Amino acid sequence: MKQKQTFVISAFPACGKTYCFNNYQNQFDILDSDSSEFGWIKNANGKNTTERNPNFPQNYIEHIKSNIGKVDIIFVSSHDVVRKALAENGIRAIIVYPDKTLKDEWIRRFRSRGNDEKFINFISSNWDKFIDEIEQENYGFLKEKLNGENSYLDLKFLHGCFDNSMGNLTCLWGY
């Protein structure tokens, strides 16, 4: 079986990863890899506890690596430790994140998708820091900043990974 051209897309919360996963499976083979499934110790019922998994993020990276070549797109977390681990493991990624000026729009998105206030306050309190870290990193990843209030990952963006509308990223990936 021929390996697929897999793009790993590390996207900030509320950029549209889950929407793309739920709506574009008919056009792409997509994996929406939720880091929370790997970042926490599970209880006897399989639910996350409040105790960090000591194997994170390497267990998450192994999951990602095991799916490269099997699917078209793997959506992954944008946590700083995940981005660093991607780079350390030689996994090329596209980082998608919002412009700093869109904080109010992202807070609205968090509320509309049902995030709890603890999560919203955490992101809100660290907004500038998180965006600055992404912009200052030099892991060699491609970066895509969402600039408008209605900017999301969408079908056009996904198609652009595989065709010429984004400079044919498959060439950059060595496919």
XYZ file of C-alpha atoms in Angstrom:
175
model
C 0.000 0.000 0.000
C 1.336 3.412 -0.993
C 1.963 5.823 1.859
C -0.138 8.969 1.938
C 1.196 12.497 1.928
C 0.479 13.463 5.518
C 0.359 17.037 6.719
C 0.620 17.629 10.455
C -1.280 20.787 11.344
C -0.726 22.161 14.828
C -3.511 24.643 15.393
C -4.377 26.944 18.262
C -7.683 26.164 20.025
C -10.811 27.289 18.130
C -9.090 27.491 14.729
C -11.371 24.825 13.272
C -9.594 21.468 13.710
C -12.646 19.598 14.941
C -14.933 21.323 12.440
C -12.697 20.179 9.568
C -12.538 16.682 11.028
C -16.320 16.483 11.315
C -17.120 18.033 7.936
C -14.394 17.147 5.452
C -13.875 13.415 5.992
C -15.499 12.854 2.595
C -12.608 14.731 0.936
C -9.638 13.938 3.166
C -8.631 11.192 5.544
C -8.284 13.299 8.721
C -7.182 12.425 12.239
C -8.081 14.895 15.014
C -5.571 13.956 17.715
C -6.670 15.444 21.020
C -3.635 15.864 23.272
C -5.825 15.581 26.384
C -6.138 11.868 25.616
C -2.374 11.574 26.086
C -1.534 14.286 28.619
C -3.307 12.953 31.692
C -3.320 9.772 33.747
C -6.615 7.903 33.313
C -8.706 6.572 36.195
C -10.212 3.060 36.314
C -13.145 4.264 34.169
C -10.831 5.633 31.470
C -11.492 9.278 32.403
C -8.744 11.865 32.717
C -7.539 12.625 36.235
C -5.790 15.842 37.272
C -2.418 14.059 37.271
C -0.143 14.709 34.294
C 1.006 11.687 32.334
C 4.804 11.542 32.778
C 5.109 10.130 29.241
C 3.594 13.274 27.692
C 4.399 14.623 25.126
C 6.454 11.684 23.844
C 3.438 9.325 23.934
C 1.549 11.883 21.836
C 4.442 12.193 19.398
C 4.594 8.400 19.005
C 0.870 8.417 18.202
C 1.422 11.115 15.575
C 4.423 9.309 14.075
C 2.496 6.039 13.886
C -0.168 7.731 11.745
C 2.082 9.606 9.309
C 1.641 8.017 5.900
C -1.724 6.518 6.881
C -3.889 9.649 6.708
C -3.850 12.890 4.730
C -4.012 15.306 7.662
C -3.282 14.987 11.365
C -4.564 17.849 13.491
C -2.530 18.218 16.677
C -2.304 20.456 19.705
C -0.486 23.771 19.654
C 0.988 23.397 23.167
C 4.547 24.690 23.304
C 5.854 21.307 24.509
C 4.129 19.608 21.566
C 5.592 22.033 19.022
C 9.044 21.527 20.533
C 8.640 17.730 20.536
C 7.483 17.786 16.901
C 10.678 19.632 15.980
C 12.893 17.379 18.098
C 11.393 14.340 16.388
C 11.823 15.730 12.899
C 8.095 15.993 12.250
C 7.319 18.845 9.872
C 4.229 20.823 10.753
C 2.133 23.775 9.786
C 1.363 26.020 12.753
C -2.003 27.803 12.541
C -2.752 30.535 15.041
C -4.797 33.732 15.380
C -3.535 37.280 15.125
C -3.149 38.871 18.564
C -5.847 41.417 17.751
C -8.459 38.635 17.607
C -8.501 37.838 21.330
C -12.138 38.913 21.828
C -13.220 36.838 18.819
C -11.426 33.766 20.192
C -12.956 34.228 23.660
C -16.365 34.350 21.943
C -15.502 31.144 20.069
C -14.478 29.407 23.293
C -17.774 30.330 24.910
C -19.853 29.321 21.896
C -18.219 25.894 21.757
C -18.807 25.343 25.477
C -15.346 25.704 27.020
C -15.403 26.216 30.779
C -14.395 29.516 32.377
C -11.174 28.021 33.782
C -9.993 27.222 30.238
C -11.169 30.587 28.900
C -9.430 32.510 31.683
C -6.229 30.503 31.204
C -6.060 31.260 27.476
C -7.151 34.870 27.998
C -4.520 35.495 30.684
C -1.768 33.991 28.534
C -2.976 35.165 25.111
C -0.087 37.488 24.232
C 2.494 35.084 25.652
C 1.155 32.124 23.646
C 1.022 34.070 20.372
C 4.453 35.632 20.960
C 5.990 32.196 21.591
C 4.631 30.850 18.318
C 5.818 33.881 16.379
C 9.299 33.850 17.934
C 9.976 30.129 17.532
C 12.281 29.037 14.795
C 11.653 25.311 14.412
C 11.415 25.644 10.639
C 7.674 25.066 10.623
C 5.407 26.799 8.152
C 3.217 29.331 9.954
C -0.239 30.487 8.969
C -1.709 33.396 10.914
C -5.481 33.776 10.849
C -6.183 37.483 10.423
C -9.927 37.969 10.192
C -12.799 37.462 12.575
C -14.218 34.793 10.298
C -10.862 33.097 9.708
C -10.827 29.373 10.310
C -9.146 26.332 8.929
C -11.349 25.495 5.976
C -11.622 23.354 2.886
C -9.681 25.871 0.795
C -6.781 25.746 3.256
C -6.778 21.934 3.310
C -6.871 21.704 -0.470
C -4.037 24.236 -0.551
C -1.797 21.803 1.277
C -2.039 19.410 -1.650
C -2.351 21.655 -4.713
C -0.733 24.800 -6.027
C -2.886 27.357 -4.205
C -0.414 27.499 -1.310
C 2.706 27.079 -3.385
C 2.211 23.306 -3.504
C 3.252 22.409 0.012
C 3.776 18.823 -1.095
C 7.002 20.048 -2.723
C 8.144 21.476 0.597
C 7.363 18.187 2.292
C 9.411 16.251 -0.239
C 6.514 14.359 -1.825
